[in-house]
GROMACS .gro file of N, CA and C in nm:
model
  390
    1MET      N    1   1.628  -3.197  -1.728
    1MET     CA    2   1.494  -3.178  -1.677
    1MET      C    3   1.467  -3.286  -1.574
    2PHE      N    4   1.405  -3.247  -1.463
    2PHE     CA    5   1.374  -3.340  -1.355
    2PHE      C    6   1.226  -3.374  -1.359
    3THR      N    7   1.191  -3.498  -1.333
    3THR     CA    8   1.052  -3.537  -1.320
    3THR      C    9   1.039  -3.624  -1.196
    4LEU      N   10   0.922  -3.620  -1.136
    4LEU     CA   11   0.896  -3.703  -1.020
    4LEU      C   12   0.862  -3.844  -1.067
    5MET      N   13   0.903  -3.944  -0.991
    5MET     CA   14   0.880  -4.083  -1.028
    5MET      C   15   0.730  -4.112  -1.036
    6GLY      N   16   0.688  -4.175  -1.142
    6GLY     CA   17   0.550  -4.216  -1.157
    6GLY      C   18   0.455  -4.102  -1.190
    7ALA      N   19   0.505  -3.984  -1.211
    7ALA     CA   20   0.419  -3.871  -1.241
    7ALA      C   21   0.423  -3.842  -1.391
    8THR      N   22   0.321  -3.777  -1.437
    8THR     CA   23   0.317  -3.738  -1.577
    8THR      C   24   0.419  -3.627  -1.600
    9PRO      N   25   0.513  -3.645  -1.691
    9PRO     CA   26   0.617  -3.544  -1.711
    9PRO      C   27   0.561  -3.407  -1.747
   10ALA      N   28   0.449  -3.399  -1.816
   10ALA     CA   29   0.395  -3.269  -1.856
   10ALA      C   30   0.350  -3.187  -1.735
   11ILE      N   31   0.311  -3.254  -1.627
   11ILE     CA   32   0.262  -3.182  -1.509
   11ILE      C   33   0.375  -3.148  -1.413
   12PHE      N   34   0.466  -3.242  -1.390
   12PHE     CA   35   0.569  -3.224  -1.288
   12PHE      C   36   0.708  -3.204  -1.346
   13ALA      N   37   0.718  -3.148  -1.464
   13ALA     CA   38   0.849  -3.125  -1.524
   13ALA      C   39   0.896  -2.985  -1.488
   14PHE      N   40   1.023  -2.974  -1.446
   14PHE     CA   41   1.080  -2.843  -1.417
   14PHE      C   42   1.229  -2.849  -1.441
   15GLU      N   43   1.285  -2.733  -1.469
   15GLU     CA   44   1.427  -2.725  -1.501
   15GLU      C   45   1.514  -2.718  -1.376
   16LYS      N   46   1.476  -2.633  -1.282
   16LYS     CA   47   1.560  -2.611  -1.165
   16LYS      C   48   1.472  -2.592  -1.043
   17VAL      N   49   1.523  -2.635  -0.928
   17VAL     CA   50   1.453  -2.622  -0.800
   17VAL      C   51   1.540  -2.539  -0.707
   18PHE      N   52   1.476  -2.445  -0.636
   18PHE     CA   53   1.548  -2.356  -0.546
   18PHE      C   54   1.497  -2.373  -0.404
   19THR      N   55   1.584  -2.356  -0.307
   19THR     CA   56   1.539  -2.344  -0.168
   19THR      C   57   1.475  -2.206  -0.154
   20ILE      N   58   1.407  -2.184  -0.042
   20ILE     CA   59   1.346  -2.053  -0.020
   20ILE      C   60   1.454  -1.944  -0.013
   21ALA      N   61   1.567  -1.976   0.047
   21ALA     CA   62   1.676  -1.878   0.055
   21ALA      C   63   1.730  -1.845  -0.084
   22GLU      N   64   1.745  -1.946  -0.169
   22GLU     CA   65   1.792  -1.921  -0.306
   22GLU      C   66   1.690  -1.842  -0.386
   23ALA      N   67   1.561  -1.875  -0.368
   23ALA     CA   68   1.456  -1.802  -0.438
   23ALA      C   69   1.454  -1.656  -0.393
   24ALA      N   70   1.469  -1.633  -0.262
   24ALA     CA   71   1.472  -1.496  -0.211
   24ALA      C   72   1.589  -1.420  -0.269
   25ASP      N   73   1.703  -1.486  -0.279
   25ASP     CA   74   1.822  -1.423  -0.335
   25ASP      C   75   1.801  -1.387  -0.482
   26ARG      N   76   1.741  -1.477  -0.557
   26ARG     CA   77   1.714  -1.451  -0.699
   26ARG      C   78   1.614  -1.338  -0.717
   27LEU      N   79   1.517  -1.327  -0.626
   27LEU     CA   80   1.416  -1.221  -0.635
   27LEU      C   81   1.465  -1.089  -0.576
   28GLY      N   82   1.573  -1.094  -0.501
   28GLY     CA   83   1.625  -0.972  -0.439
   28GLY      C   84   1.544  -0.928  -0.319
   29ILE      N   85   1.486  -1.024  -0.247
   29ILE     CA   86   1.407  -0.993  -0.128
   29ILE      C   87   1.467  -1.068  -0.009
   30SER      N   88   1.422  -1.034   0.110
   30SER     CA   89   1.473  -1.101   0.229
   30SER      C   90   1.412  -1.240   0.242
   31LEU      N   91   1.477  -1.322   0.321
   31LEU     CA   92   1.429  -1.458   0.344
   31LEU      C   93   1.291  -1.456   0.411
   32SER      N   94   1.274  -1.366   0.509
   32SER     CA   95   1.144  -1.360   0.577
   32SER      C   96   1.034  -1.313   0.482
   33GLU      N   97   1.067  -1.222   0.392
   33GLU     CA   98   0.967  -1.177   0.295
   33GLU      C   99   0.928  -1.291   0.201
   34ALA      N  100   1.025  -1.372   0.161
   34ALA     CA  101   0.996  -1.488   0.076
   34ALA      C  102   0.905  -1.586   0.151
   35HIS      N  103   0.932  -1.609   0.280
   35HIS     CA  104   0.846  -1.697   0.359
   35HIS      C  105   0.704  -1.640   0.369
   36HIS      N  106   0.691  -1.509   0.382
   36HIS     CA  107   0.558  -1.447   0.387
   36HIS      C  108   0.484  -1.467   0.254
   37HIS      N  109   0.555  -1.456   0.142
   37HIS     CA  110   0.491  -1.478   0.012
   37HIS      C  111   0.446  -1.623  -0.002
   38VAL      N  112   0.523  -1.716   0.050
   38VAL     CA  113   0.482  -1.857   0.047
   38VAL      C  114   0.360  -1.876   0.137
   39ALA      N  115   0.362  -1.814   0.255
   39ALA     CA  116   0.252  -1.830   0.351
   39ALA      C  117   0.121  -1.773   0.296
   40ASP      N  118   0.128  -1.659   0.225
   40ASP     CA  119   0.003  -1.601   0.174
   40ASP      C  120  -0.036  -1.657   0.037
   41GLY      N  121   0.046  -1.747  -0.017
   41GLY     CA  122   0.010  -1.814  -0.141
   41GLY      C  123   0.052  -1.740  -0.267
   42SER      N  124   0.115  -1.626  -0.255
   42SER     CA  125   0.153  -1.554  -0.376
   42SER      C  126   0.276  -1.616  -0.443
   43LEU      N  127   0.354  -1.692  -0.368
   43LEU     CA  128   0.468  -1.766  -0.424
   43LEU      C  129   0.444  -1.914  -0.394
   44SER      N  130   0.431  -1.994  -0.499
   44SER     CA  131   0.406  -2.137  -0.481
   44SER      C  132   0.534  -2.208  -0.441
   45ALA      N  133   0.521  -2.301  -0.350
   45ALA     CA  134   0.633  -2.383  -0.306
   45ALA      C  135   0.579  -2.522  -0.273
   46PHE      N  136   0.669  -2.618  -0.270
   46PHE     CA  137   0.627  -2.753  -0.230
   46PHE      C  138   0.721  -2.805  -0.124
   47LYS      N  139   0.668  -2.895  -0.042
   47LYS     CA  140   0.741  -2.949   0.072
   47LYS      C  141   0.816  -3.074   0.028
   48VAL      N  142   0.942  -3.083   0.068
   48VAL     CA  143   1.020  -3.204   0.046
   48VAL      C  144   1.057  -3.260   0.183
   49GLY      N  145   1.086  -3.386   0.191
   49GLY     CA  146   1.117  -3.446   0.320
   49GLY      C  147   0.990  -3.484   0.393
   50ARG      N  148   1.006  -3.528   0.518
   50ARG     CA  149   0.893  -3.579   0.594
   50ARG      C  150   0.858  -3.496   0.715
   51GLY      N  151   0.934  -3.395   0.745
   51GLY     CA  152   0.911  -3.317   0.866
   51GLY      C  153   0.787  -3.230   0.857
   52SER      N  154   0.713  -3.225   0.966
   52SER     CA  155   0.597  -3.136   0.968
   52SER      C  156   0.629  -3.008   1.045
   53LEU      N  157   0.722  -3.017   1.140
   53LEU     CA  158   0.760  -2.897   1.215
   53LEU      C  159   0.866  -2.817   1.139
   54ARG      N  160   0.966  -2.884   1.087
   54ARG     CA  161   1.069  -2.816   1.009
   54ARG      C  162   1.047  -2.851   0.864
   55ARG      N  163   0.970  -2.768   0.797
   55ARG     CA  164   0.939  -2.795   0.657
   55ARG      C  165   1.057  -2.756   0.571
   56HIS      N  166   1.087  -2.840   0.473
   56HIS     CA  167   1.189  -2.808   0.374
   56HIS      C  168   1.114  -2.775   0.246
   57LEU      N  169   1.108  -2.648   0.213
   57LEU     CA  170   1.031  -2.603   0.098
   57LEU      C  171   1.122  -2.579  -0.021
   58ARG      N  172   1.066  -2.602  -0.139
   58ARG     CA  173   1.138  -2.577  -0.263
   58ARG      C  174   1.047  -2.499  -0.358
   59VAL      N  175   1.110  -2.420  -0.442
   59VAL     CA  176   1.038  -2.339  -0.540
   59VAL      C  177   1.097  -2.372  -0.677
   60THR      N  178   1.011  -2.394  -0.774
   60THR     CA  179   1.061  -2.423  -0.909
   60THR      C  180   1.086  -2.293  -0.984
   61ASP      N  181   1.161  -2.305  -1.093
   61ASP     CA  182   1.188  -2.187  -1.175
   61ASP      C  183   1.060  -2.135  -1.238
   62ASP      N  184   0.966  -2.224  -1.270
   62ASP     CA  185   0.837  -2.179  -1.324
   62ASP      C  186   0.758  -2.099  -1.221
   63ASP      N  187   0.765  -2.142  -1.094
   63ASP     CA  188   0.696  -2.067  -0.988
   63ASP      C  189   0.754  -1.927  -0.974
   64LEU      N  190   0.886  -1.916  -0.984
   64LEU     CA  191   0.949  -1.783  -0.978
   64LEU      C  192   0.906  -1.697  -1.097
   65ASP      N  193   0.900  -1.758  -1.215
   65ASP     CA  194   0.857  -1.683  -1.334
   65ASP      C  195   0.714  -1.633  -1.318
   66ARG      N  196   0.625  -1.719  -1.266
   66ARG     CA  197   0.485  -1.677  -1.244
   66ARG      C  198   0.476  -1.567  -1.139
   67PHE      N  199   0.555  -1.578  -1.034
   67PHE     CA  200   0.556  -1.477  -0.928
   67PHE      C  201   0.597  -1.341  -0.985
   68VAL      N  202   0.703  -1.340  -1.064
   68VAL     CA  203   0.751  -1.214  -1.123
   68VAL      C  204   0.650  -1.161  -1.224
   69ALA      N  205   0.594  -1.248  -1.306
   69ALA     CA  206   0.497  -1.204  -1.408
   69ALA      C  207   0.373  -1.142  -1.344
   70ALA      N  208   0.331  -1.196  -1.231
   70ALA     CA  209   0.211  -1.143  -1.163
   70ALA      C  210   0.236  -1.005  -1.104
   71ARG      N  211   0.361  -0.970  -1.082
   71ARG     CA  212   0.394  -0.841  -1.021
   71ARG      C  213   0.455  -0.742  -1.118
   72ARG      N  214   0.457  -0.775  -1.243
   72ARG     CA  215   0.516  -0.686  -1.342
   72ARG      C  216   0.428  -0.562  -1.356
   73VAL      N  217   0.492  -0.447  -1.357
   73VAL     CA  218   0.420  -0.321  -1.370
   73VAL      C  219   0.463  -0.252  -1.498
   74GLY      N  220   0.372  -0.177  -1.555
   74GLY     CA  221   0.402  -0.102  -1.676
   74GLY      C  222   0.457   0.035  -1.641
   75PRO      N  223   0.485   0.113  -1.742
   75PRO     CA  224   0.536   0.248  -1.716
   75PRO      C  225   0.429   0.334  -1.650
   76THR      N  226   0.473   0.422  -1.564
   76THR     CA  227   0.381   0.513  -1.498
   76THR      C  228   0.354   0.630  -1.590
   77VAL      N  229   0.227   0.654  -1.616
   77VAL     CA  230   0.188   0.765  -1.702
   77VAL      C  231   0.137   0.877  -1.614
   78ARG      N  232   0.198   0.992  -1.625
   78ARG     CA  233   0.159   1.106  -1.544
   78ARG      C  234   0.055   1.187  -1.620
   79ALA      N  235  -0.049   1.226  -1.550
   79ALA     CA  236  -0.153   1.308  -1.611
   79ALA      C  237  -0.096   1.446  -1.642
   80PRO      N  238  -0.139   1.506  -1.752
   80PRO     CA  239  -0.089   1.640  -1.784
   80PRO      C  240  -0.136   1.742  -1.681
   81ASP      N  241  -0.051   1.840  -1.657
   81ASP     CA  242  -0.087   1.946  -1.562
   81ASP      C  243  -0.199   2.030  -1.621
   82ARG      N  244  -0.297   2.059  -1.537
   82ARG     CA  245  -0.408   2.144  -1.579
   82ARG      C  246  -0.412   2.266  -1.489
   83PRO      N  247  -0.450   2.379  -1.543
   83PRO     CA  248  -0.463   2.496  -1.456
   83PRO      C  249  -0.576   2.474  -1.357
   84SER      N  250  -0.559   2.527  -1.237
   84SER     CA  251  -0.663   2.509  -1.136
   84SER      C  252  -0.785   2.592  -1.175
   85PRO      N  253  -0.904   2.537  -1.159
   85PRO     CA  254  -1.024   2.611  -1.196
   85PRO      C  255  -1.050   2.723  -1.097
   86GLY      N  256  -1.117   2.823  -1.144
   86GLY     CA  257  -1.154   2.935  -1.058
   86GLY      C  258  -1.262   2.892  -0.961
   87PRO      N  259  -1.302   2.980  -0.868
   87PRO     CA  260  -1.402   2.941  -0.768
   87PRO      C  261  -1.536   2.906  -0.831
   88ARG      N  262  -1.574   2.971  -0.938
   88ARG     CA  263  -1.703   2.941  -1.002
   88ARG      C  264  -1.697   2.810  -1.080
   89ALA      N  265  -1.586   2.787  -1.148
   89ALA     CA  266  -1.574   2.666  -1.229
   89ALA      C  267  -1.570   2.540  -1.142
   90SER      N  268  -1.518   2.551  -1.022
   90SER     CA  269  -1.508   2.434  -0.936
   90SER      C  270  -1.638   2.405  -0.862
   91GLY      N  271  -1.735   2.494  -0.872
   91GLY     CA  272  -1.861   2.474  -0.803
   91GLY      C  273  -1.860   2.528  -0.662
   92ALA      N  274  -1.756   2.601  -0.624
   92ALA     CA  275  -1.748   2.657  -0.489
   92ALA      C  276  -1.850   2.769  -0.473
   93VAL      N  277  -1.906   2.778  -0.356
   93VAL     CA  278  -2.006   2.881  -0.326
   93VAL      C  279  -1.936   2.993  -0.249
   94PRO      N  280  -1.955   3.118  -0.290
   94PRO     CA  281  -1.893   3.229  -0.217
   94PRO      C  282  -1.935   3.227  -0.070
   95ALA      N  283  -1.845   3.276   0.018
   95ALA     CA  284  -1.870   3.273   0.162
   95ALA      C  285  -1.997   3.347   0.200
   96ALA      N  286  -2.026   3.457   0.134
   96ALA     CA  287  -2.146   3.535   0.168
   96ALA      C  288  -2.273   3.459   0.137
   97ALA      N  289  -2.267   3.363   0.049
   97ALA     CA  290  -2.387   3.288   0.011
   97ALA      C  291  -2.412   3.169   0.102
   98ARG      N  292  -2.327   3.146   0.202
   98ARG     CA  293  -2.345   3.033   0.293
   98ARG      C  294  -2.402   3.086   0.425
   99PRO      N  295  -2.533   3.078   0.445
   99PRO     CA  296  -2.595   3.138   0.563
   99PRO      C  297  -2.554   3.071   0.694
  100LEU      N  298  -2.522   2.943   0.694
  100LEU     CA  299  -2.488   2.876   0.819
  100LEU      C  300  -2.352   2.919   0.872
  101ASP      N  301  -2.268   2.976   0.788
  101ASP     CA  302  -2.137   3.022   0.832
  101ASP      C  303  -2.140   3.163   0.889
  102ALA      N  304  -2.252   3.231   0.882
  102ALA     CA  305  -2.260   3.370   0.930
  102ALA      C  306  -2.224   3.383   1.078
  103PRO      N  307  -2.276   3.299   1.169
  103PRO     CA  308  -2.238   3.314   1.310
  103PRO      C  309  -2.089   3.289   1.333
  104ARG      N  310  -2.032   3.195   1.262
  104ARG     CA  311  -1.890   3.168   1.277
  104ARG      C  312  -1.807   3.286   1.227
  105ARG      N  313  -1.849   3.345   1.114
  105ARG     CA  314  -1.776   3.461   1.063
  105ARG      C  315  -1.785   3.577   1.160
  106ALA      N  316  -1.899   3.595   1.226
  106ALA     CA  317  -1.915   3.704   1.323
  106ALA      C  318  -1.824   3.683   1.444
  107ARG      N  319  -1.816   3.559   1.495
  107ARG     CA  320  -1.727   3.531   1.608
  107ARG      C  321  -1.581   3.552   1.570
  108ARG      N  322  -1.545   3.510   1.452
  108ARG     CA  323  -1.408   3.525   1.407
  108ARG      C  324  -1.372   3.673   1.391
  109ALA      N  325  -1.466   3.754   1.344
  109ALA     CA  326  -1.440   3.897   1.326
  109ALA      C  327  -1.419   3.966   1.460
  110ALA      N  328  -1.481   3.914   1.567
  110ALA     CA  329  -1.470   3.977   1.698
  110ALA      C  330  -1.340   3.940   1.770
  111LEU      N  331  -1.267   3.841   1.722
  111LEU     CA  332  -1.145   3.798   1.789
  111LEU      C  333  -1.029   3.894   1.761
  112PRO      N  334  -0.946   3.919   1.862
  112PRO     CA  335  -0.826   3.999   1.837
  112PRO      C  336  -0.728   3.917   1.754
  113GLU      N  337  -0.671   3.977   1.654
  113GLU     CA  338  -0.582   3.906   1.562
  113GLU      C  339  -0.436   3.938   1.592
  114GLY      N  340  -0.350   3.852   1.554
  114GLY     CA  341  -0.208   3.878   1.556
  114GLY      C  342  -0.137   3.851   1.687
  115ARG      N  343  -0.208   3.814   1.792
  115ARG     CA  344  -0.143   3.787   1.919
  115ARG      C  345  -0.148   3.637   1.947
  116PRO      N  346  -0.035   3.575   1.983
  116PRO     CA  347  -0.039   3.433   2.016
  116PRO      C  348  -0.131   3.407   2.136
  117GLY      N  349  -0.214   3.308   2.124
  117GLY     CA  350  -0.303   3.271   2.233
  117GLY      C  351  -0.432   3.350   2.237
  118ALA      N  352  -0.451   3.443   2.143
  118ALA     CA  353  -0.571   3.527   2.145
  118ALA      C  354  -0.697   3.444   2.126
  119PHE      N  355  -0.689   3.344   2.043
  119PHE     CA  356  -0.806   3.261   2.018
  119PHE      C  357  -0.849   3.187   2.144
  120LEU      N  358  -0.752   3.127   2.216
  120LEU     CA  359  -0.784   3.054   2.338
  120LEU      C  360  -0.837   3.148   2.447
  121GLU      N  361  -0.777   3.268   2.457
  121GLU     CA  362  -0.826   3.366   2.556
  121GLU      C  363  -0.970   3.403   2.526
  122ALA      N  364  -1.003   3.422   2.400
  122ALA     CA  365  -1.140   3.459   2.364
  122ALA      C  366  -1.237   3.346   2.397
  123LEU      N  367  -1.196   3.223   2.375
  123LEU     CA  368  -1.283   3.110   2.408
  123LEU      C  369  -1.305   3.099   2.558
  124ARG      N  370  -1.198   3.119   2.636
  124ARG     CA  371  -1.212   3.112   2.781
  124ARG      C  372  -1.301   3.225   2.832
  125ALA      N  373  -1.286   3.343   2.777
  125ALA     CA  374  -1.369   3.456   2.818
  125ALA      C  375  -1.515   3.431   2.783
  126ARG      N  376  -1.538   3.371   2.669
  126ARG     CA  377  -1.674   3.342   2.627
  126ARG      C  378  -1.739   3.240   2.720
  127ASP      N  379  -1.661   3.141   2.764
  127ASP     CA  380  -1.714   3.036   2.851
  127ASP      C  381  -1.712   3.076   2.998
  128GLY      N  382  -1.659   3.194   3.031
  128GLY     CA  383  -1.654   3.240   3.169
  128GLY      C  384  -1.538   3.184   3.247
  129ARG      N  385  -1.437   3.131   3.179
  129ARG     CA  386  -1.318   3.078   3.246
  129ARG      C  387  -1.202   3.173   3.218
  130ALA      N  388  -1.188   3.274   3.294
  130ALA     CA  389  -1.083   3.373   3.271
  130ALA      C  390  -0.953   3.313   3.295
   0.00000   0.00000   0.00000
């Protein structure tokens, strides 16, 4: 077990220290992804050395355990399949009961069906752009 000089062993005691590359390898993620986790604070790391531009970061085994524990997921439970409700059970209103759709239904009924481009031709004719 390693402890920092002059520090309380209960606070700064750890079994193993990893570089960011080693931590990424143990987690099975890329080095850049590990750096992103350190940057956003989801993976704790500490700086060793004196450089401010080239930081030498280390991750303890406890930090890795906390990182994994925070992301642990349980089994996915799938909802049972239910039959789809009919139009009345779902609260749908029949088309004839929707008065605002009447003009749209009338325009649609007047359109020639089955020909490609018929809809656009009808719109152009309606707007006077033959």
